[in-house]
Short mmCIF file of C-alpha atoms in Angstrom, two decimals:
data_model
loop_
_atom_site.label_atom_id
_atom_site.label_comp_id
_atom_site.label_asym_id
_atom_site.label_seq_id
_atom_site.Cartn_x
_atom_site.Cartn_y
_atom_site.Cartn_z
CA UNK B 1 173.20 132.13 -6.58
CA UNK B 2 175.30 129.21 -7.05
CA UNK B 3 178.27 131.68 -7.86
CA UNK B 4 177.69 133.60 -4.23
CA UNK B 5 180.63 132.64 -2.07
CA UNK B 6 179.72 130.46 1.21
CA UNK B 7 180.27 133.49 3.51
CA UNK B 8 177.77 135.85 1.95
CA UNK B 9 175.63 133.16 1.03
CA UNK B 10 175.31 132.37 4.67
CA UNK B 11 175.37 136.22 6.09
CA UNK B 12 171.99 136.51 3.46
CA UNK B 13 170.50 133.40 4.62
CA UNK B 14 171.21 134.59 8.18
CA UNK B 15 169.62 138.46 7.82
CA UNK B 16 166.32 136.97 5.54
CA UNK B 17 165.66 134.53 8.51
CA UNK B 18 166.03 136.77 11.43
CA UNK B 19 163.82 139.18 8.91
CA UNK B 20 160.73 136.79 9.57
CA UNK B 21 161.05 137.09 12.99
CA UNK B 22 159.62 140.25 12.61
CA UNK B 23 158.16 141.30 16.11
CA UNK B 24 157.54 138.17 18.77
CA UNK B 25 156.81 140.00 21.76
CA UNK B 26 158.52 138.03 24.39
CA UNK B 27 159.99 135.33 22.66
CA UNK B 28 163.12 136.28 20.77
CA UNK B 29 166.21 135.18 19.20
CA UNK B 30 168.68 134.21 21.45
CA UNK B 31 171.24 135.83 23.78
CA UNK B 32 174.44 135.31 21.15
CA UNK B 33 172.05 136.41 18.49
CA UNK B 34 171.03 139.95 19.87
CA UNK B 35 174.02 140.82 20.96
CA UNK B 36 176.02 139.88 17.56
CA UNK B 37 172.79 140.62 15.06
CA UNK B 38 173.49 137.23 13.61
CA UNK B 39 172.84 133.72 13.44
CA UNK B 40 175.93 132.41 12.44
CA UNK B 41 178.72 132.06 15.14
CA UNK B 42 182.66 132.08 14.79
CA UNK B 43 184.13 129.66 12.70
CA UNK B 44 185.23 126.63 13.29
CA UNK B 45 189.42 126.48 12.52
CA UNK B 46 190.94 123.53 9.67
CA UNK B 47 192.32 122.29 12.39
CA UNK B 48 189.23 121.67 14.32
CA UNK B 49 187.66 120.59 11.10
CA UNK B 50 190.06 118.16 10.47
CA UNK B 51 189.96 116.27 13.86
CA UNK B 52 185.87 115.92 13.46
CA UNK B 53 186.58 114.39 10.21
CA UNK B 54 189.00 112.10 11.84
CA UNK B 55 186.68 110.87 14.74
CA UNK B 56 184.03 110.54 12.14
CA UNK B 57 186.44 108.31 9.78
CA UNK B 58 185.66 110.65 6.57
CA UNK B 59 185.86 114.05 5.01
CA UNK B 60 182.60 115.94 5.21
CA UNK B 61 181.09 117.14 1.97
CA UNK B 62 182.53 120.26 0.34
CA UNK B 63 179.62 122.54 0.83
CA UNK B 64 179.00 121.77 4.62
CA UNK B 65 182.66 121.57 5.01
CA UNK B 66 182.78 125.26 3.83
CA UNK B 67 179.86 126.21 5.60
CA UNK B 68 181.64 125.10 9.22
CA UNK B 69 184.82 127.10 7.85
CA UNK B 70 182.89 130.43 8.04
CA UNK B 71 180.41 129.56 11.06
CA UNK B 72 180.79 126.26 13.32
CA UNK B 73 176.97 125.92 13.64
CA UNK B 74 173.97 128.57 13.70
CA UNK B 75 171.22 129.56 15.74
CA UNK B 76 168.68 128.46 12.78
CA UNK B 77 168.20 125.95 10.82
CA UNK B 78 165.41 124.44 8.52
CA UNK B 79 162.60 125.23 11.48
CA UNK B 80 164.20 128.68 11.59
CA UNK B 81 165.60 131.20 14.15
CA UNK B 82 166.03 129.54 17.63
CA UNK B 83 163.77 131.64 19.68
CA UNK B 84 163.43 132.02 23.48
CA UNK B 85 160.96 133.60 25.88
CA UNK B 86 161.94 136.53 27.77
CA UNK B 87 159.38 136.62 30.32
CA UNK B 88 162.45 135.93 32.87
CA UNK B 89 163.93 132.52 31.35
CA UNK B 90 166.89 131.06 31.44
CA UNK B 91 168.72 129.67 28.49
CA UNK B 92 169.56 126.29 28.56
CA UNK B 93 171.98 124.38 26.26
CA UNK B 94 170.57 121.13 24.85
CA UNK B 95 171.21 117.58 25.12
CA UNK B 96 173.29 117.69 21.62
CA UNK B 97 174.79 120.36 21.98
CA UNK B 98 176.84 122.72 25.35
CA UNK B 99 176.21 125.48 23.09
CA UNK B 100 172.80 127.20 23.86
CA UNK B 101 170.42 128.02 21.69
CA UNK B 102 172.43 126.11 18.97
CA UNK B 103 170.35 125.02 15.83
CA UNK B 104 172.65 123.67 13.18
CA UNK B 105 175.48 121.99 15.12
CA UNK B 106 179.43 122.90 15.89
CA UNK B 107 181.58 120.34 14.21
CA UNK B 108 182.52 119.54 17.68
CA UNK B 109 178.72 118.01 18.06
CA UNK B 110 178.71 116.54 14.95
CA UNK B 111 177.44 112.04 15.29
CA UNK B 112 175.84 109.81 13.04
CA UNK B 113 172.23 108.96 13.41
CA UNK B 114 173.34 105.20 14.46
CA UNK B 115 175.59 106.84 17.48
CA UNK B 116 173.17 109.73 18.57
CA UNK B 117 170.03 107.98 17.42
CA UNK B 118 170.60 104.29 17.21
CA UNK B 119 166.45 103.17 17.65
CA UNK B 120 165.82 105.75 14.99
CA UNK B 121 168.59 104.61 12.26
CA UNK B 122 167.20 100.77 13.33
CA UNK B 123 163.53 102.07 12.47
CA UNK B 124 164.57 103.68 8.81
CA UNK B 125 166.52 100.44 7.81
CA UNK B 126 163.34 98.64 8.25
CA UNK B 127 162.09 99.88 5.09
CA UNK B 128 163.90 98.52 2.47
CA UNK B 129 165.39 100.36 -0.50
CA UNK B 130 163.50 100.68 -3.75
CA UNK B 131 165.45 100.24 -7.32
CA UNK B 132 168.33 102.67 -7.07
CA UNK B 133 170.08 103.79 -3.68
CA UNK B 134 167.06 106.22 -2.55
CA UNK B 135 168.76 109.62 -3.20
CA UNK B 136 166.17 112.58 -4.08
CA UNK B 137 166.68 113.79 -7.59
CA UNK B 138 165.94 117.65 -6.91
CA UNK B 139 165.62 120.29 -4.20
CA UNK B 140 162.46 119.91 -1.83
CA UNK B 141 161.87 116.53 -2.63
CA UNK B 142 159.64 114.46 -0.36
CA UNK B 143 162.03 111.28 0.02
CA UNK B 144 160.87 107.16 0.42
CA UNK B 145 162.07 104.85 1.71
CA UNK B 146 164.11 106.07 4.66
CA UNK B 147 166.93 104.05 4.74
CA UNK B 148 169.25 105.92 3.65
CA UNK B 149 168.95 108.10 7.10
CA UNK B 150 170.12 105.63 8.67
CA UNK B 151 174.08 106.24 7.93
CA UNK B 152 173.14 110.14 7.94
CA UNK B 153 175.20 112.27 9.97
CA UNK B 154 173.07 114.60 12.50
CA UNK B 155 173.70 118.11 12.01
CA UNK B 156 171.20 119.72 13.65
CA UNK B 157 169.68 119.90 17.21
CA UNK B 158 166.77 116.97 17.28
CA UNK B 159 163.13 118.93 17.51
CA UNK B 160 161.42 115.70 18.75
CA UNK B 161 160.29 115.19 16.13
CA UNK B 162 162.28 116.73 13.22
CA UNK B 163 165.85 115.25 12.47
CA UNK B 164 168.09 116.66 9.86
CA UNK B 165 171.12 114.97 8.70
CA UNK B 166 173.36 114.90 6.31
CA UNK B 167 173.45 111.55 4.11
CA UNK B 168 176.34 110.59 2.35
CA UNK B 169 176.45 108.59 -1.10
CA UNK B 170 179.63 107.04 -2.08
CA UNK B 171 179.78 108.21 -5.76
CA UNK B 172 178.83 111.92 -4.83
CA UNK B 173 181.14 114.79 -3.41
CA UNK B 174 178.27 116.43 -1.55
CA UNK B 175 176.13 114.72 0.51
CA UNK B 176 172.39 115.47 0.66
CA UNK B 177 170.74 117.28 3.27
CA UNK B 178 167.50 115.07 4.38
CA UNK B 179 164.81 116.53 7.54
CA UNK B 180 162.11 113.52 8.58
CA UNK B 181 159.44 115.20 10.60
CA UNK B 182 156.83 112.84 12.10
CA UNK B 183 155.39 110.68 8.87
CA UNK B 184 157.03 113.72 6.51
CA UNK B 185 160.21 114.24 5.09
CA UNK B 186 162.25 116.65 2.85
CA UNK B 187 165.54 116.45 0.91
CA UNK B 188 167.97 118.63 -0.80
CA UNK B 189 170.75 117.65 -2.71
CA UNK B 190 173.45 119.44 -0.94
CA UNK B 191 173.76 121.92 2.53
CA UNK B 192 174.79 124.87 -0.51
CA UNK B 193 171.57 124.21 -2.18
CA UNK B 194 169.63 123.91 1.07
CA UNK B 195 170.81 127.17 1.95
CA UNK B 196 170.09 128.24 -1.93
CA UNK B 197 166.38 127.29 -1.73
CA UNK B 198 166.07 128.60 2.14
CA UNK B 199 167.08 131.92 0.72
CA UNK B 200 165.56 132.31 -2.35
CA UNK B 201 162.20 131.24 -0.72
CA UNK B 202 162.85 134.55 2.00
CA UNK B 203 163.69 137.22 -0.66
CA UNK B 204 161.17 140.23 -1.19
CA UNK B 205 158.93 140.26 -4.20
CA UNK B 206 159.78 143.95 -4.67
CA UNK B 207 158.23 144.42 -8.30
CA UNK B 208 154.87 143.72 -9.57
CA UNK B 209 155.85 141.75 -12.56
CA UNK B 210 157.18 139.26 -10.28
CA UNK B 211 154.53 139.49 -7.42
CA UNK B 212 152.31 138.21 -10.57
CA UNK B 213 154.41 135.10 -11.31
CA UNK B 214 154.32 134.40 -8.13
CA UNK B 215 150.22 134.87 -7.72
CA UNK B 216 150.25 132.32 -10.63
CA UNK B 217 152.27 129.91 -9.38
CA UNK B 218 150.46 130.02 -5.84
CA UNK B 219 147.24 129.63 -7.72
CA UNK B 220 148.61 126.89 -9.34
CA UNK B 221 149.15 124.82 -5.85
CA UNK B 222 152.69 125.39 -5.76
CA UNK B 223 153.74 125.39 -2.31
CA UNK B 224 156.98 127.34 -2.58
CA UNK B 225 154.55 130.39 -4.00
CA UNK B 226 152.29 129.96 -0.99
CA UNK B 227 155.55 130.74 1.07
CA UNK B 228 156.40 133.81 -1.52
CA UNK B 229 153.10 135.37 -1.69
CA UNK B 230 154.22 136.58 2.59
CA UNK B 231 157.18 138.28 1.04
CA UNK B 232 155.66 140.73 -1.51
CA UNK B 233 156.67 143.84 -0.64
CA UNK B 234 155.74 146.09 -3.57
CA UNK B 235 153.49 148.48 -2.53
CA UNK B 236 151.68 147.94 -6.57
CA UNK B 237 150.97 145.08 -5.76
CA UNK B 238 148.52 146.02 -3.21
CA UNK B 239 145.90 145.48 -4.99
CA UNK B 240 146.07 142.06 -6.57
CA UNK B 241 146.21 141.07 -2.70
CA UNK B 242 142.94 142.54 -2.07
CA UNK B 243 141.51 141.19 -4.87
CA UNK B 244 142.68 137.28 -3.88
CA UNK B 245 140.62 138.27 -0.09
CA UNK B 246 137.42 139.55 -2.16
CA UNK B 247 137.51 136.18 -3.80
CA UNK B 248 138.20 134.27 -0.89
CA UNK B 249 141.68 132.81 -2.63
CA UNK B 250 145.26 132.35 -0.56
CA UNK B 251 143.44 134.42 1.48
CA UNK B 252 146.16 133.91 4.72
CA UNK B 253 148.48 134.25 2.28
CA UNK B 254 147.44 137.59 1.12
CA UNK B 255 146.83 138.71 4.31
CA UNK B 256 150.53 138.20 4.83
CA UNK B 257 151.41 139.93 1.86
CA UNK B 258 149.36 143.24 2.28
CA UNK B 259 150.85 143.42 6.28
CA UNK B 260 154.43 143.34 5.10
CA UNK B 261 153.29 146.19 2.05
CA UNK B 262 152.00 147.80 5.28
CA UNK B 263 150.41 151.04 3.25
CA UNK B 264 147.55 152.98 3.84
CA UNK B 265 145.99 151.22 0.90
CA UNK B 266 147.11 147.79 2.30
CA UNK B 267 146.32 148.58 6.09
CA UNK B 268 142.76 149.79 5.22
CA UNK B 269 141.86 146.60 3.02
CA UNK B 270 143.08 144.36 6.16
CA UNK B 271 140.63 146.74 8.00
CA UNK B 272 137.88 146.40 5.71
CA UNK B 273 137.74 142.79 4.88
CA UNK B 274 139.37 141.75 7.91
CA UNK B 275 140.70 138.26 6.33
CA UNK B 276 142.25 135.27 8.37
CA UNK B 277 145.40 136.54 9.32
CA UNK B 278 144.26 139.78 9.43
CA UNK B 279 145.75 140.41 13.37
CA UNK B 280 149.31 138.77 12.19
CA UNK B 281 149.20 140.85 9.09
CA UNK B 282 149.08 144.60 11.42
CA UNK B 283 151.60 143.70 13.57
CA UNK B 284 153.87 143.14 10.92
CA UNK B 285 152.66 146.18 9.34
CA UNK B 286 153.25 148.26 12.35
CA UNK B 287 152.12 151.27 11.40
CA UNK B 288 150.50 154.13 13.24
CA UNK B 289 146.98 152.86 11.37
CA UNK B 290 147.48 149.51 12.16
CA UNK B 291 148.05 149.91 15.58
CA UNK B 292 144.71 152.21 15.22
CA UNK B 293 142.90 148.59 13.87
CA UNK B 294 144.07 146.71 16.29
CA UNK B 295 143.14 148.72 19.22
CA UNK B 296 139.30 149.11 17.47
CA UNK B 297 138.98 145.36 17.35
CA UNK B 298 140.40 145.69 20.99
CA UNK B 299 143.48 143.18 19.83
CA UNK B 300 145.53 143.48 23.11
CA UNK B 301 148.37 140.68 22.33
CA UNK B 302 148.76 142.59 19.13
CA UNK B 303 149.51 145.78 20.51
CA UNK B 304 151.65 144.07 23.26
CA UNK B 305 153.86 142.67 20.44
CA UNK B 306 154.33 146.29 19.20
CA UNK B 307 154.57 148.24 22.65
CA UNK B 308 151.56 150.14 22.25
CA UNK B 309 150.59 151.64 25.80
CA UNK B 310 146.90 150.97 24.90
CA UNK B 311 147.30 147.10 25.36
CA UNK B 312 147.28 147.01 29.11
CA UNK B 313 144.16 149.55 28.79
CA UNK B 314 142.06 146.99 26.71
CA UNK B 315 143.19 143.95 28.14
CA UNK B 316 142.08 144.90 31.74
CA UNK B 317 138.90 146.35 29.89
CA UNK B 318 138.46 142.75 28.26
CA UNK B 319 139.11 141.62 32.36
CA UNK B 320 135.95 143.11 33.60
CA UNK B 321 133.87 140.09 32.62
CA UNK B 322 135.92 136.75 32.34
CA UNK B 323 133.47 134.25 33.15
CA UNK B 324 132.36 135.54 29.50
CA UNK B 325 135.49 135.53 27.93
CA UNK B 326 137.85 132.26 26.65
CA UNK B 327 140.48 131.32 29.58
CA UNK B 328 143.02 131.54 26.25
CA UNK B 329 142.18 134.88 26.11
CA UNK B 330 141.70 135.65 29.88
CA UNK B 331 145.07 134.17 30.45
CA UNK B 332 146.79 136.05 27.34
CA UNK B 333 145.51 139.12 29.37
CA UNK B 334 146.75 138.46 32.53
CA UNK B 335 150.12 138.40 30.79
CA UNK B 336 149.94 141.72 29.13
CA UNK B 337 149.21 143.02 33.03
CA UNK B 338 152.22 141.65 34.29
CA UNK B 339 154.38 142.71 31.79
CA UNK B 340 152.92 146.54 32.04
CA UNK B 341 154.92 146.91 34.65
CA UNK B 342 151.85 149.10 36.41
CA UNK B 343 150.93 147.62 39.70
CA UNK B 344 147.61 149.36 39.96
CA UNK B 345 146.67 146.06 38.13
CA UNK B 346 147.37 143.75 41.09
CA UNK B 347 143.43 144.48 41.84
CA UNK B 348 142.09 142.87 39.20
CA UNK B 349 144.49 140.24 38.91
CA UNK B 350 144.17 139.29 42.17
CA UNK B 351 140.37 138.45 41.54
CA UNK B 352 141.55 135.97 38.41
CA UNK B 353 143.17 133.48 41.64
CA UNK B 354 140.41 131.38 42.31
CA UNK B 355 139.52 130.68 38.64
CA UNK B 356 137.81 127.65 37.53
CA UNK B 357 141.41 126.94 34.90
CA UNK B 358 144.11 126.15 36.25
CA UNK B 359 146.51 127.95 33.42
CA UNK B 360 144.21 131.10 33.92
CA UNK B 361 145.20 130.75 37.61
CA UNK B 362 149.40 130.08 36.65
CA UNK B 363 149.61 132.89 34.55
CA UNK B 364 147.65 135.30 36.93
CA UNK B 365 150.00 133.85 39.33
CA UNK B 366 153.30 134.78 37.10
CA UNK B 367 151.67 138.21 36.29
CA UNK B 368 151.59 138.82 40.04
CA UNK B 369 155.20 137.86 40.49
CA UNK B 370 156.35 140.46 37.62
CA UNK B 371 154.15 143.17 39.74
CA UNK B 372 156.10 142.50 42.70
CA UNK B 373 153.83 140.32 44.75
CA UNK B 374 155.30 137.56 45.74
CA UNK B 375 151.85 135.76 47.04
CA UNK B 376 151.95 134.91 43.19
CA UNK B 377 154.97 132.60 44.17
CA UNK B 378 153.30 130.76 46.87
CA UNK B 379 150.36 129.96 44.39
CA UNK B 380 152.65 128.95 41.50
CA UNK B 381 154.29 126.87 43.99
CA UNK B 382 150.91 124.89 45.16
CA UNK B 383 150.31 124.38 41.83
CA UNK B 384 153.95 123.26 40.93
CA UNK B 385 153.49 120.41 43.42
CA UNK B 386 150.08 118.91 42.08
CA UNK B 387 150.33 115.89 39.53
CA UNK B 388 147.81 117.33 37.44
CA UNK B 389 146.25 120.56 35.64
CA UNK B 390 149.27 123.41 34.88
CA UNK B 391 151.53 121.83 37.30
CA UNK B 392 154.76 121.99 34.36
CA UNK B 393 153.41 124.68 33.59
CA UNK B 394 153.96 126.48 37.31
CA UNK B 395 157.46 124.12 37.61
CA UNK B 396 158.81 125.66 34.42
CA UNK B 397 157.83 129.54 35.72
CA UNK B 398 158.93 128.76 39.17
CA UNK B 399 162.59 127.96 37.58
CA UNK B 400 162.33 131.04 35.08
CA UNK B 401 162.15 132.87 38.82
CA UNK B 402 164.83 131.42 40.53
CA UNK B 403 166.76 131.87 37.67
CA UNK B 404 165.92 135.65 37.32
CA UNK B 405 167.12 135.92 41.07
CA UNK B 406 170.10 134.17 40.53
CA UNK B 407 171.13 136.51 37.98
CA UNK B 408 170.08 134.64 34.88
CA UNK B 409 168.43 136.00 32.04
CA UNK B 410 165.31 138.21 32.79
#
């Protein structure tokens, strides 16, 4: 892979991540992204390049240089595809960045740690450096002590927590790319090879020879298998998936593995054993069978991820009685009724109002909204203005509203 030019490089690391989106229901990629199919964005120009590199006071390293020269940022990065929720939300650019939905940033955006940062780059040059100057010696490395970060340039929106930058040493061309998240931390010795491993870790096992190396691996507590094992797509494989549930081994994993086969053979061995996972697994299956298994074990949010008709049926079924059901799931339900578009539901929701949870009572509230009664509003609104229970909650669908009415994304 190391021979693969930057742009297809990044147009494969770009299709394999928007792959795993598979189907979210109503959170999706963003605007940019669904109407261009990508996650990359126009590149940036030398010129533009060249005037980061002089506010910055250095050239940026090769590989990221190259990157920015065939897309000036992404709508991904190492936490994946920057999704949104379409239940009538708006899309708002972030604090880093004017660009919305932006992941990796435009050169434009580009600061070190000290600038955007500076309590974080104080807190990494607390710890001292060991012998050497700290860099990580391969691809995936967990990295210590963290001082280094602390001259890294930030290339990617903050996820509070999860930083990414790139970190320059003085005797190396590239720079490596290093992600701290929370007490964790990962490093990869330049943004090529980050985009290397990302890619690599996201292609299809498509033969059973290598579906078994990768078992073996898994088995052996490597983590990058773990990951692998959800990408097996040869149907001959099938069963040395089943056979890891019967044992009770990598079970999720499996799981993962037989929904993406999505057979007959692999749908009714999710069906029989019924393994954690096992609702994940048929949705991304999506076959006429699986959408059979869900509605059996009466899975509404499954079949709401797929647009099956039957979820509205079953949710409202799973409705009659909520005292006896979770409010997770009670709530989840209320959701698929709004979004059903079918206001013979405004009944039933309307007897969810005066529940004992408050989110049960927000998302009825919503529900009635996307029905077309606005008394939902009113009650979203009394709850907006309490200091307690779902009040963000109610604040942050109130704005998705007003937003909707002022034209914005629905």
């Amino acid at each position: 892979m190391g021979d693969m030019p930057m742009a297809e490089l990044a147009h494969r690391w770009s299709e394999l991540l928007l792959r795993d989106v598979g189907v979210a229901g109503s959170w999706q990629p963003t605007q940019a992204v669904a109407s261009s199919g990508s996650l990359l964005r126009p590149p940036a120009s030398q010129e533009q390049v060249a005037a980061v590199e002089r506010r910055l006071g250095r050239e940026l390293p090769p590989s990221y240089r190259e990157f920015l020269l065939v897309s000036d940022g992404a709508f991904g990065d190492l936490y994946g595809v920057t999704m949104r929720d379409l239940d009538g939300g708006v899309e708002p650019a972030g604090p880093q960045s004017d660009v919305a939905g932006v992941a990796f940033l435009p050169a434009a955006d580009l600061r070190w740690l000290r600038d955007d940062m500076p309590w974080f780059a104080e807190l990494c040059e607390e710890e001292a450096e060991d012998d050497g100057d700290g860099r990580a010696t391969r691809d995936g490395q967990e990295v210590w002590p963290w001082a280094p970060f602390a001259r890294g340039l930030v290339i990617a929106t903050d996820k509070g927590p999860g930083t990414t930058c790139l970190v320059p040493f003085d005797d190396a061309g590239e720079w490596q790319v290093w992600n701290i998240h929370k007490e964790t931390s990962e490093a990869y010795l330049s943004f090529r090879s980050l985009l290397e491993h990302m890619v690599a870790a996201r292609e299809p096992v498509e033969t059973v020879d290598v579906a078994e190396r990768v078992i073996a691996h898994a088995l052996a507590g490597e983590s990058w298998a773990w990951q692998r094992m959800s990408r097996i797509a040869a149907p001959d494989a099938a069963p040395l998936l089943v056979a890891l549930v019967e044992q009770g081994t990598l079970v999720a994993q499996a799981a993962q593995g037989l929904g993406r086969i999505g057979t007959d053979e692999a749908v009714g061995a999710l069906e029989r054993l019924r393994p954690v996972g096992a609702e994940q697994a048929l949705v991304r299956a999506g076959t006429d069978r699986a959408r059979d298994v869900l509605a059996a074990w009466e899975l509404f949010t499954g079949l709401d991820l797929l647009g099956d008709p039957r979820a509205p049926e079953i949710a409202a079924r799973r409705l009659a009685h909520p005292a006896e059901e979770p409010p997770t799931l009670v709530a989840a339900a209320a959701g698929v009724l709004g979004r059903s578009g079918d206001a013979s539901y405004v009944p039933l929701l309307r007897t969810l109002t005066d529940a004992a949870d408050p989110f049960v009572v927000v998302s009825t509230a919503y529900a009635l909204v996307q029905l077309g009664e606005q008394e939902g509003r009113q009650i979203l609104a009394d709850h907006a203005a309490r200091e307690e229970g779902a009040f963000r909650y109610a604040r942050g669908l109130l704005e998705r509203i007003d937003a909707a009415a002022r034209g914005g994304l629905a």
